[in-house]
PDB file of C-alpha atoms in Angstrom:
ATOM      1  CA  MET A  30      -9.954  12.347 -18.955  1.00 94.00           C
ATOM      2  CA  LYS A  31     -11.489   9.064 -20.125  1.00 97.00           C
ATOM      3  CA  ILE A  32     -10.991   5.711 -18.402  1.00 98.00           C
ATOM      4  CA  ALA A  33     -11.743   2.317 -19.997  1.00 97.00           C
ATOM      5  CA  TYR A  34     -12.842  -0.560 -17.772  1.00 95.00           C
ATOM      6  CA  LEU A  35     -14.290  -4.059 -18.015  1.00 91.00           C
ATOM      7  CA  GLY A  36     -18.023  -3.473 -17.846  1.00 85.00           C
ATOM      8  CA  PRO A  37     -20.863  -3.185 -17.627  1.00 86.00           C
ATOM      9  CA  SER A  38     -21.742  -0.746 -14.852  1.00 89.00           C
ATOM     10  CA  GLY A  39     -21.920  -2.466 -11.496  1.00 90.00           C
ATOM     11  CA  SER A  40     -19.008  -4.845 -12.134  1.00 88.00           C
ATOM     12  CA  PHE A  41     -16.097  -5.218  -9.718  1.00 90.00           C
ATOM     13  CA  THR A  42     -13.882  -3.451 -12.253  1.00 93.00           C
ATOM     14  CA  HIS A  43     -16.406  -0.605 -12.407  1.00 93.00           C
ATOM     15  CA  ASN A  44     -16.167  -0.224  -8.638  1.00 92.00           C
ATOM     16  CA  VAL A  45     -12.370  -0.046  -8.873  1.00 95.00           C
ATOM     17  CA  ALA A  46     -12.659   2.574 -11.615  1.00 96.00           C
ATOM     18  CA  LEU A  47     -15.064   4.648  -9.516  1.00 94.00           C
ATOM     19  CA  LYS A  48     -12.790   4.583  -6.472  1.00 94.00           C
ATOM     20  CA  THR A  49      -9.593   5.180  -8.440  1.00 96.00           C
ATOM     21  CA  PHE A  50     -10.878   7.892 -10.788  1.00 97.00           C
ATOM     22  CA  PRO A  51     -13.959   9.343  -9.036  1.00 94.00           C
ATOM     23  CA  LYS A  52     -14.098  12.521 -11.135  1.00 94.00           C
ATOM     24  CA  GLU A  53     -13.301  11.117 -14.574  1.00 96.00           C
ATOM     25  CA  GLU A  54     -15.428   9.801 -17.436  1.00 97.00           C
ATOM     26  CA  LEU A  55     -15.666   6.013 -17.208  1.00 97.00           C
ATOM     27  CA  ILE A  56     -16.266   4.007 -20.388  1.00 97.00           C
ATOM     28  CA  PRO A  57     -17.257   0.306 -20.178  1.00 94.00           C
ATOM     29  CA  PHE A  58     -16.161  -2.386 -22.643  1.00 93.00           C
ATOM     30  CA  SER A  59     -17.470  -5.926 -22.904  1.00 87.00           C
ATOM     31  CA  ASN A  60     -14.173  -7.816 -22.644  1.00 90.00           C
ATOM     32  CA  ILE A  61     -10.573  -7.337 -21.545  1.00 92.00           C
ATOM     33  CA  THR A  62      -9.131  -7.223 -25.050  1.00 94.00           C
ATOM     34  CA  GLU A  63     -11.482  -4.383 -26.014  1.00 96.00           C
ATOM     35  CA  VAL A  64     -10.477  -2.470 -22.877  1.00 96.00           C
ATOM     36  CA  ILE A  65      -6.786  -2.703 -23.764  1.00 96.00           C
ATOM     37  CA  LYS A  66      -7.396  -1.878 -27.424  1.00 96.00           C
ATOM     38  CA  ALA A  67      -9.297   1.247 -26.381  1.00 96.00           C
ATOM     39  CA  TYR A  68      -6.107   2.434 -24.710  1.00 97.00           C
ATOM     40  CA  GLU A  69      -3.929   1.397 -27.664  1.00 96.00           C
ATOM     41  CA  SER A  70      -6.124   3.380 -30.059  1.00 95.00           C
ATOM     42  CA  HIS A  71      -5.927   6.477 -27.803  1.00 96.00           C
ATOM     43  CA  GLN A  72      -9.654   6.467 -27.029  1.00 97.00           C
ATOM     44  CA  VAL A  73      -8.825   6.683 -23.316  1.00 97.00           C
ATOM     45  CA  THR A  74      -6.020   7.863 -21.048  1.00 97.00           C
ATOM     46  CA  TYR A  75      -6.031   4.792 -18.795  1.00 98.00           C
ATOM     47  CA  ALA A  76      -7.454   1.268 -18.909  1.00 98.00           C
ATOM     48  CA  ILE A  77      -8.386  -0.869 -15.901  1.00 97.00           C
ATOM     49  CA  VAL A  78      -8.300  -4.666 -16.179  1.00 96.00           C
ATOM     50  CA  PRO A  79      -8.297  -7.575 -13.698  1.00 93.00           C
ATOM     51  CA  VAL A  80      -5.015  -9.470 -13.536  1.00 95.00           C
ATOM     52  CA  GLU A  81      -5.314 -12.057 -10.737  1.00 93.00           C
ATOM     53  CA  ASN A  82      -7.800 -13.452  -8.240  1.00 88.00           C
ATOM     54  CA  SER A  83      -6.596 -15.046  -5.016  1.00 87.00           C
ATOM     55  CA  ILE A  84      -8.879 -18.081  -5.518  1.00 82.00           C
ATOM     56  CA  GLU A  85      -9.145 -18.547  -9.288  1.00 81.00           C
ATOM     57  CA  GLY A  86      -5.596 -17.460 -10.196  1.00 87.00           C
ATOM     58  CA  SER A  87      -4.308 -15.269 -12.996  1.00 90.00           C
ATOM     59  CA  VAL A  88      -6.478 -13.671 -15.652  1.00 91.00           C
ATOM     60  CA  HIS A  89      -4.763 -15.139 -18.694  1.00 91.00           C
ATOM     61  CA  GLU A  90      -6.503 -12.899 -21.226  1.00 92.00           C
ATOM     62  CA  THR A  91      -4.862  -9.884 -19.589  1.00 94.00           C
ATOM     63  CA  LEU A  92      -1.373 -11.329 -19.175  1.00 94.00           C
ATOM     64  CA  ASP A  93      -1.186 -13.020 -22.573  1.00 93.00           C
ATOM     65  CA  TYR A  94      -2.317  -9.899 -24.425  1.00 94.00           C
ATOM     66  CA  LEU A  95       0.185  -7.690 -22.600  1.00 95.00           C
ATOM     67  CA  PHE A  96       3.020 -10.131 -23.327  1.00 94.00           C
ATOM     68  CA  HIS A  97       2.270 -11.163 -26.896  1.00 92.00           C
ATOM     69  CA  GLN A  98       0.515  -8.180 -28.437  1.00 90.00           C
ATOM     70  CA  ALA A  99       0.986  -4.961 -26.501  1.00 88.00           C
ATOM     71  CA  LYS A 100       3.681  -2.535 -25.444  1.00 89.00           C
ATOM     72  CA  ILE A 101       1.829  -1.225 -22.424  1.00 94.00           C
ATOM     73  CA  HIS A 102       2.841  -0.979 -18.784  1.00 95.00           C
ATOM     74  CA  ALA A 103       0.837  -1.241 -15.599  1.00 97.00           C
ATOM     75  CA  VAL A 104       1.294   2.062 -13.755  1.00 97.00           C
ATOM     76  CA  ALA A 105      -0.765   1.200 -10.666  1.00 98.00           C
ATOM     77  CA  GLU A 106      -2.331  -1.822  -8.998  1.00 98.00           C
ATOM     78  CA  ILE A 107      -5.571  -1.790  -7.026  1.00 98.00           C
ATOM     79  CA  ILE A 108      -6.475  -4.678  -4.704  1.00 97.00           C
ATOM     80  CA  GLN A 109     -10.174  -5.195  -4.003  1.00 95.00           C
ATOM     81  CA  HIS A 110     -11.840  -7.529  -1.518  1.00 92.00           C
ATOM     82  CA  ILE A 111     -14.359  -9.620  -3.482  1.00 90.00           C
ATOM     83  CA  LYS A 112     -17.743 -10.229  -1.856  1.00 91.00           C
ATOM     84  CA  GLN A 113     -20.659 -11.871  -3.642  1.00 93.00           C
ATOM     85  CA  GLN A 114     -24.317 -11.075  -2.940  1.00 95.00           C
ATOM     86  CA  LEU A 115     -27.471 -12.921  -4.010  1.00 96.00           C
ATOM     87  CA  MET A 116     -30.003 -10.450  -5.408  1.00 96.00           C
ATOM     88  CA  VAL A 117     -33.462 -10.427  -6.983  1.00 95.00           C
ATOM     89  CA  LYS A 118     -35.826  -7.925  -8.559  1.00 92.00           C
ATOM     90  CA  ASN A 119     -38.897  -8.832  -6.527  1.00 83.00           C
ATOM     91  CA  ASP A 120     -39.838 -11.576  -4.060  1.00 73.00           C
ATOM     92  CA  GLY A 121     -36.908 -13.973  -3.571  1.00 65.00           C
ATOM     93  CA  GLU A 122     -38.687 -16.827  -1.776  1.00 72.00           C
ATOM     94  CA  HIS A 123     -38.912 -18.885  -4.975  1.00 87.00           C
ATOM     95  CA  ILE A 124     -36.003 -18.816  -7.428  1.00 93.00           C
ATOM     96  CA  GLU A 125     -36.034 -20.801 -10.659  1.00 94.00           C
ATOM     97  CA  LYS A 126     -32.753 -19.613 -12.179  1.00 96.00           C
ATOM     98  CA  ILE A 127     -29.587 -18.061 -10.800  1.00 97.00           C
ATOM     99  CA  PHE A 128     -27.379 -16.074 -13.183  1.00 97.00           C
ATOM    100  CA  SER A 129     -23.730 -15.170 -12.775  1.00 94.00           C
ATOM    101  CA  HIS A 130     -20.153 -15.457 -13.971  1.00 88.00           C
ATOM    102  CA  PRO A 131     -18.594 -18.949 -13.550  1.00 87.00           C
ATOM    103  CA  GLN A 132     -16.205 -17.761 -10.825  1.00 82.00           C
ATOM    104  CA  ALA A 133     -19.036 -16.225  -8.791  1.00 89.00           C
ATOM    105  CA  ILE A 134     -21.117 -19.387  -9.239  1.00 91.00           C
ATOM    106  CA  ALA A 135     -18.199 -21.478  -7.981  1.00 87.00           C
ATOM    107  CA  GLN A 136     -17.632 -19.190  -5.007  1.00 85.00           C
ATOM    108  CA  GLY A 137     -21.317 -19.332  -3.996  1.00 90.00           C
ATOM    109  CA  LYS A 138     -21.977 -22.985  -4.852  1.00 91.00           C
ATOM    110  CA  LYS A 139     -22.234 -24.182  -1.256  1.00 92.00           C
ATOM    111  CA  TYR A 140     -24.840 -21.562  -0.382  1.00 94.00           C
ATOM    112  CA  ILE A 141     -26.842 -22.190  -3.552  1.00 94.00           C
ATOM    113  CA  THR A 142     -26.862 -25.952  -3.024  1.00 94.00           C
ATOM    114  CA  LYS A 143     -28.078 -25.560   0.544  1.00 94.00           C
ATOM    115  CA  HIS A 144     -30.763 -22.911   0.044  1.00 94.00           C
ATOM    116  CA  TYR A 145     -31.835 -23.249  -3.603  1.00 93.00           C
ATOM    117  CA  PRO A 146     -31.044 -26.839  -4.656  1.00 94.00           C
ATOM    118  CA  GLU A 147     -33.696 -26.850  -7.404  1.00 93.00           C
ATOM    119  CA  ALA A 148     -32.573 -23.625  -9.053  1.00 94.00           C
ATOM    120  CA  LYS A 149     -30.994 -23.864 -12.502  1.00 96.00           C
ATOM    121  CA  ILE A 150     -27.633 -22.189 -12.997  1.00 96.00           C
ATOM    122  CA  GLU A 151     -27.153 -19.883 -15.981  1.00 95.00           C
ATOM    123  CA  ILE A 152     -23.700 -18.613 -16.942  1.00 94.00           C
ATOM    124  CA  THR A 153     -23.157 -14.970 -17.965  1.00 91.00           C
ATOM    125  CA  ALA A 154     -20.158 -12.998 -19.184  1.00 82.00           C
ATOM    126  CA  SER A 155     -19.878 -11.105 -15.892  1.00 85.00           C
ATOM    127  CA  THR A 156     -21.649 -10.665 -12.568  1.00 91.00           C
ATOM    128  CA  ALA A 157     -22.877  -7.244 -13.641  1.00 91.00           C
ATOM    129  CA  TYR A 158     -24.418  -8.662 -16.817  1.00 91.00           C
ATOM    130  CA  ALA A 159     -26.246 -11.166 -14.604  1.00 94.00           C
ATOM    131  CA  ALA A 160     -27.646  -8.394 -12.425  1.00 95.00           C
ATOM    132  CA  ARG A 161     -28.726  -6.370 -15.435  1.00 94.00           C
ATOM    133  CA  TYR A 162     -30.442  -9.385 -16.997  1.00 95.00           C
ATOM    134  CA  VAL A 163     -32.398 -10.096 -13.814  1.00 95.00           C
ATOM    135  CA  SER A 164     -33.469  -6.444 -13.592  1.00 95.00           C
ATOM    136  CA  GLU A 165     -34.763  -6.630 -17.175  1.00 95.00           C
ATOM    137  CA  HIS A 166     -37.009  -9.618 -16.346  1.00 94.00           C
ATOM    138  CA  PRO A 167     -38.922  -8.488 -13.232  1.00 92.00           C
ATOM    139  CA  LYS A 168     -41.769 -10.988 -13.716  1.00 90.00           C
ATOM    140  CA  GLU A 169     -39.460 -14.003 -13.717  1.00 92.00           C
ATOM    141  CA  ALA A 170     -38.240 -15.893 -10.630  1.00 93.00           C
ATOM    142  CA  PHE A 171     -34.638 -15.005 -11.397  1.00 95.00           C
ATOM    143  CA  ALA A 172     -31.692 -14.150  -9.142  1.00 96.00           C
ATOM    144  CA  ALA A 173     -28.142 -13.001  -9.725  1.00 96.00           C
ATOM    145  CA  ILE A 174     -24.887 -13.395  -7.846  1.00 96.00           C
ATOM    146  CA  ALA A 175     -23.115 -10.064  -8.124  1.00 94.00           C
ATOM    147  CA  PRO A 176     -21.397  -7.309  -6.110  1.00 93.00           C
ATOM    148  CA  GLU A 177     -23.340  -4.879  -3.953  1.00 92.00           C
ATOM    149  CA  ALA A 178     -22.684  -2.117  -6.488  1.00 90.00           C
ATOM    150  CA  ALA A 179     -24.653  -4.060  -9.106  1.00 93.00           C
ATOM    151  CA  ALA A 180     -27.722  -4.175  -6.855  1.00 94.00           C
ATOM    152  CA  LYS A 181     -27.608  -0.389  -6.542  1.00 91.00           C
ATOM    153  CA  GLU A 182     -26.966   0.083 -10.245  1.00 92.00           C
ATOM    154  CA  TYR A 183     -29.871  -2.089 -11.420  1.00 94.00           C
ATOM    155  CA  GLY A 184     -32.420  -1.644  -8.646  1.00 94.00           C
ATOM    156  CA  LEU A 185     -32.185  -5.144  -7.184  1.00 95.00           C
ATOM    157  CA  THR A 186     -32.735  -6.335  -3.626  1.00 94.00           C
ATOM    158  CA  ILE A 187     -30.012  -8.294  -1.855  1.00 95.00           C
ATOM    159  CA  ILE A 188     -31.524 -11.347  -0.158  1.00 94.00           C
ATOM    160  CA  ALA A 189     -28.254 -12.949   1.014  1.00 94.00           C
ATOM    161  CA  ASN A 190     -25.014 -11.198   1.870  1.00 94.00           C
ATOM    162  CA  ASP A 191     -21.454 -12.437   1.364  1.00 94.00           C
ATOM    163  CA  ILE A 192     -22.316 -15.895   0.073  1.00 94.00           C
ATOM    164  CA  GLN A 193     -18.760 -16.619  -1.124  1.00 89.00           C
ATOM    165  CA  GLU A 194     -17.294 -19.709   0.524  1.00 85.00           C
ATOM    166  CA  MET A 195     -13.862 -18.213   1.168  1.00 82.00           C
ATOM    167  CA  GLU A 196     -13.545 -14.934   3.031  1.00 81.00           C
ATOM    168  CA  GLU A 197      -9.988 -14.281   1.824  1.00 84.00           C
ATOM    169  CA  ASN A 198     -11.020 -13.487  -1.741  1.00 87.00           C
ATOM    170  CA  PHE A 199      -9.154 -10.620  -3.382  1.00 92.00           C
ATOM    171  CA  THR A 200      -8.616  -9.492  -6.964  1.00 93.00           C
ATOM    172  CA  ARG A 201      -5.713  -7.477  -8.322  1.00 96.00           C
ATOM    173  CA  PHE A 202      -6.518  -4.880 -10.978  1.00 97.00           C
ATOM    174  CA  TRP A 203      -3.960  -3.113 -13.143  1.00 98.00           C
ATOM    175  CA  VAL A 204      -4.229   0.460 -14.317  1.00 98.00           C
ATOM    176  CA  LEU A 205      -2.596   0.558 -17.741  1.00 98.00           C
ATOM    177  CA  GLY A 206      -1.191   3.826 -18.991  1.00 96.00           C
ATOM    178  CA  GLU A 207       1.848   5.965 -19.675  1.00 94.00           C
ATOM    179  CA  GLN A 208       2.164   8.129 -16.560  1.00 93.00           C
ATOM    180  CA  LYS A 209       1.471   7.137 -12.966  1.00 93.00           C
ATOM    181  CA  PRO A 210      -1.890   8.679 -12.013  1.00 94.00           C
ATOM    182  CA  GLU A 211      -2.657  10.534  -8.804  1.00 93.00           C
ATOM    183  CA  ILE A 212      -4.621   8.007  -6.729  1.00 95.00           C
ATOM    184  CA  GLN A 213      -6.146   8.912  -3.369  1.00 92.00           C
ATOM    185  CA  LEU A 214      -6.114   5.416  -1.899  1.00 95.00           C
ATOM    186  CA  LYS A 215      -3.998   3.664   0.714  1.00 94.00           C
ATOM    187  CA  LYS A 216      -0.622   2.694  -0.750  1.00 95.00           C
ATOM    188  CA  ILE A 217       0.664  -0.611   0.627  1.00 95.00           C
ATOM    189  CA  ASP A 218       3.529  -1.662  -1.656  1.00 94.00           C
ATOM    190  CA  ARG A 219       5.557  -1.077  -4.800  1.00 95.00           C
ATOM    191  CA  LYS A 220       6.149  -3.898  -7.275  1.00 96.00           C
ATOM    192  CA  LEU A 221       7.662  -4.754 -10.630  1.00 97.00           C
ATOM    193  CA  SER A 222       6.177  -7.365 -12.970  1.00 97.00           C
ATOM    194  CA  LEU A 223       8.355  -9.058 -15.588  1.00 96.00           C
ATOM    195  CA  ALA A 224       7.884 -11.640 -18.315  1.00 95.00           C
ATOM    196  CA  LEU A 225      11.047 -13.712 -18.737  1.00 94.00           C
ATOM    197  CA  THR A 226      11.966 -15.625 -21.893  1.00 91.00           C
ATOM    198  CA  LEU A 227      14.659 -18.246 -21.305  1.00 88.00           C
ATOM    199  CA  PRO A 228      17.271 -19.279 -23.927  1.00 84.00           C
ATOM    200  CA  ASP A 229      17.227 -22.924 -25.019  1.00 78.00           C
ATOM    201  CA  ASN A 230      20.992 -23.355 -24.756  1.00 67.00           C
ATOM    202  CA  LEU A 231      21.429 -22.185 -21.161  1.00 74.00           C
ATOM    203  CA  PRO A 232      21.274 -25.064 -18.644  1.00 79.00           C
ATOM    204  CA  GLY A 233      19.513 -24.090 -15.427  1.00 85.00           C
ATOM    205  CA  ALA A 234      18.251 -20.894 -17.042  1.00 87.00           C
ATOM    206  CA  LEU A 235      15.274 -20.458 -14.719  1.00 89.00           C
ATOM    207  CA  TYR A 236      17.437 -21.112 -11.659  1.00 92.00           C
ATOM    208  CA  LYS A 237      19.974 -18.566 -12.846  1.00 92.00           C
ATOM    209  CA  ALA A 238      17.242 -16.015 -13.553  1.00 92.00           C
ATOM    210  CA  LEU A 239      15.731 -16.360 -10.098  1.00 94.00           C
ATOM    211  CA  SER A 240      19.173 -16.325  -8.478  1.00 94.00           C
ATOM    212  CA  THR A 241      19.802 -12.800  -9.722  1.00 94.00           C
ATOM    213  CA  PHE A 242      17.046 -11.676  -7.364  1.00 94.00           C
ATOM    214  CA  ALA A 243      17.596 -14.205  -4.562  1.00 94.00           C
ATOM    215  CA  TRP A 244      21.199 -13.377  -3.710  1.00 93.00           C
ATOM    216  CA  ARG A 245      20.313  -9.678  -3.601  1.00 93.00           C
ATOM    217  CA  GLY A 246      17.508 -10.336  -1.117  1.00 93.00           C
ATOM    218  CA  ILE A 247      14.775  -9.181  -3.524  1.00 95.00           C
ATOM    219  CA  ASP A 248      11.482 -10.765  -2.557  1.00 94.00           C
ATOM    220  CA  LEU A 249       9.508 -12.498  -5.329  1.00 95.00           C
ATOM    221  CA  THR A 250       5.751 -12.437  -4.709  1.00 94.00           C
ATOM    222  CA  LYS A 251       4.700 -14.520  -7.721  1.00 95.00           C
ATOM    223  CA  ILE A 252       6.057 -16.846 -10.392  1.00 95.00           C
ATOM    224  CA  GLU A 253       3.933 -18.422 -13.103  1.00 95.00           C
ATOM    225  CA  SER A 254       4.563 -20.060 -16.465  1.00 93.00           C
ATOM    226  CA  ARG A 255       2.503 -19.435 -19.606  1.00 92.00           C
ATOM    227  CA  PRO A 256       2.769 -21.056 -23.054  1.00 90.00           C
ATOM    228  CA  LEU A 257       5.048 -19.161 -25.399  1.00 86.00           C
ATOM    229  CA  LYS A 258       2.709 -20.094 -28.310  1.00 84.00           C
ATOM    230  CA  THR A 259       5.612 -21.172 -30.485  1.00 81.00           C
ATOM    231  CA  THR A 260       5.882 -24.914 -29.961  1.00 79.00           C
ATOM    232  CA  LEU A 261       4.834 -27.472 -27.360  1.00 84.00           C
ATOM    233  CA  GLY A 262       6.838 -27.282 -24.148  1.00 78.00           C
ATOM    234  CA  GLU A 263       8.089 -23.702 -24.512  1.00 84.00           C
ATOM    235  CA  TYR A 264       7.037 -21.140 -21.903  1.00 87.00           C
ATOM    236  CA  PHE A 265       7.596 -17.640 -20.691  1.00 90.00           C
ATOM    237  CA  PHE A 266       7.603 -16.879 -16.970  1.00 94.00           C
ATOM    238  CA  ILE A 267       5.766 -14.077 -15.212  1.00 96.00           C
ATOM    239  CA  ILE A 268       7.333 -12.889 -11.974  1.00 96.00           C
ATOM    240  CA  ASP A 269       6.275 -10.181  -9.556  1.00 96.00           C
ATOM    241  CA  LEU A 270       8.856  -8.761  -7.184  1.00 95.00           C
ATOM    242  CA  ASP A 271       9.188  -6.175  -4.484  1.00 93.00           C
ATOM    243  CA  ASN A 272      10.547  -2.942  -5.965  1.00 91.00           C
ATOM    244  CA  GLU A 273      10.975  -0.718  -2.929  1.00 87.00           C
ATOM    245  CA  ASN A 274      14.750  -0.768  -3.545  1.00 88.00           C
ATOM    246  CA  ASN A 275      14.735  -0.036  -7.278  1.00 86.00           C
ATOM    247  CA  GLN A 276      18.528   0.304  -7.481  1.00 91.00           C
ATOM    248  CA  LEU A 277      18.978  -3.320  -6.451  1.00 92.00           C
ATOM    249  CA  VAL A 278      16.314  -4.356  -8.946  1.00 93.00           C
ATOM    250  CA  ASP A 279      18.095  -2.422 -11.726  1.00 93.00           C
ATOM    251  CA  PHE A 280      21.298  -4.333 -10.974  1.00 95.00           C
ATOM    252  CA  ALA A 281      19.391  -7.620 -11.132  1.00 94.00           C
ATOM    253  CA  LEU A 282      17.933  -6.701 -14.526  1.00 94.00           C
ATOM    254  CA  GLU A 283      21.405  -5.860 -15.812  1.00 95.00           C
ATOM    255  CA  GLU A 284      22.626  -9.281 -14.705  1.00 95.00           C
ATOM    256  CA  LEU A 285      19.708 -10.971 -16.491  1.00 93.00           C
ATOM    257  CA  ALA A 286      20.779  -9.319 -19.734  1.00 92.00           C
ATOM    258  CA  VAL A 287      24.431 -10.318 -19.226  1.00 92.00           C
ATOM    259  CA  ILE A 288      23.580 -14.025 -18.827  1.00 90.00           C
ATOM    260  CA  GLY A 289      21.340 -13.971 -21.890  1.00 89.00           C
ATOM    261  CA  ILE A 290      17.863 -13.948 -20.361  1.00 92.00           C
ATOM    262  CA  SER A 291      15.486 -11.552 -22.094  1.00 92.00           C
ATOM    263  CA  TYR A 292      12.655  -9.884 -20.247  1.00 94.00           C
ATOM    264  CA  LYS A 293       9.701  -7.619 -20.843  1.00 95.00           C
ATOM    265  CA  ILE A 294       8.547  -5.207 -18.163  1.00 95.00           C
ATOM    266  CA  LEU A 295       4.790  -5.563 -17.722  1.00 97.00           C
ATOM    267  CA  GLY A 296       4.590  -2.937 -15.017  1.00 96.00           C
ATOM    268  CA  ASP A 297       6.435  -0.885 -12.414  1.00 95.00           C
ATOM    269  CA  TYR A 298       3.756   0.341 -10.070  1.00 96.00           C
ATOM    270  CA  PRO A 299       2.586   1.324  -6.592  1.00 96.00           C
ATOM    271  CA  VAL A 300       0.004  -0.988  -5.028  1.00 97.00           C
ATOM    272  CA  PHE A 301      -3.152   0.417  -3.428  1.00 97.00           C
ATOM    273  CA  GLN A 302      -5.783  -1.252  -1.250  1.00 95.00           C
ATOM    274  CA  LEU A 303      -9.473  -0.436  -1.539  1.00 91.00           C
TER     275      LEU A 303
END
């Protein structure tokens, strides 16, 4: 079985893929759209993509593609604690440039400013790309901010551990596929993710949509608006909700249809914690 993930090797998504599918063939792709298209073209059985970070928010490339362009469901969610490490190829006493993804740079900015105020910041497509680039230039005074797995993958030395400013940093990853896979991780929840499209001629449409869940005691864990890409001021709404009582949720979805609110199911999935 082949699994697509957002690469390269050593990325946070790679670590999720390794832990979720330890015995399967893992295939990296350079961006989220390519990962999803690999699944659509039947190159792989499952695709793993990031969907939300607790600090930086939703990954819009993932959500927009699944809403606008794909008919794919999330069949599992993996939550990973994000920790950033500062790593070098050789001696790290003098660092001229620090490479990483913008989110990792932002999360480690306080540490960088304090310890390496003269270092230039270089942006890369991912933390793993940063680690690989540093490994390929061993004679340069370069460093990367990346996960521990990247240091192992590219033969780098970690010179500062857990430099992220906020300890409570987690990322949600979705496993996209047709059937729910067998995952040997700790299950902590079951959720349903929907994209709601509201009719123009229904006053209080969002209130009415949310009420179908509220009066049934169904807990919503997220609500977010995204541009509908039709005209200015029109949006669709992404909601995540607890789906432990799926019969109640089914009744709520029936009521949505009756009052004229259309929805697209983005995923019905168990949630696992790494």
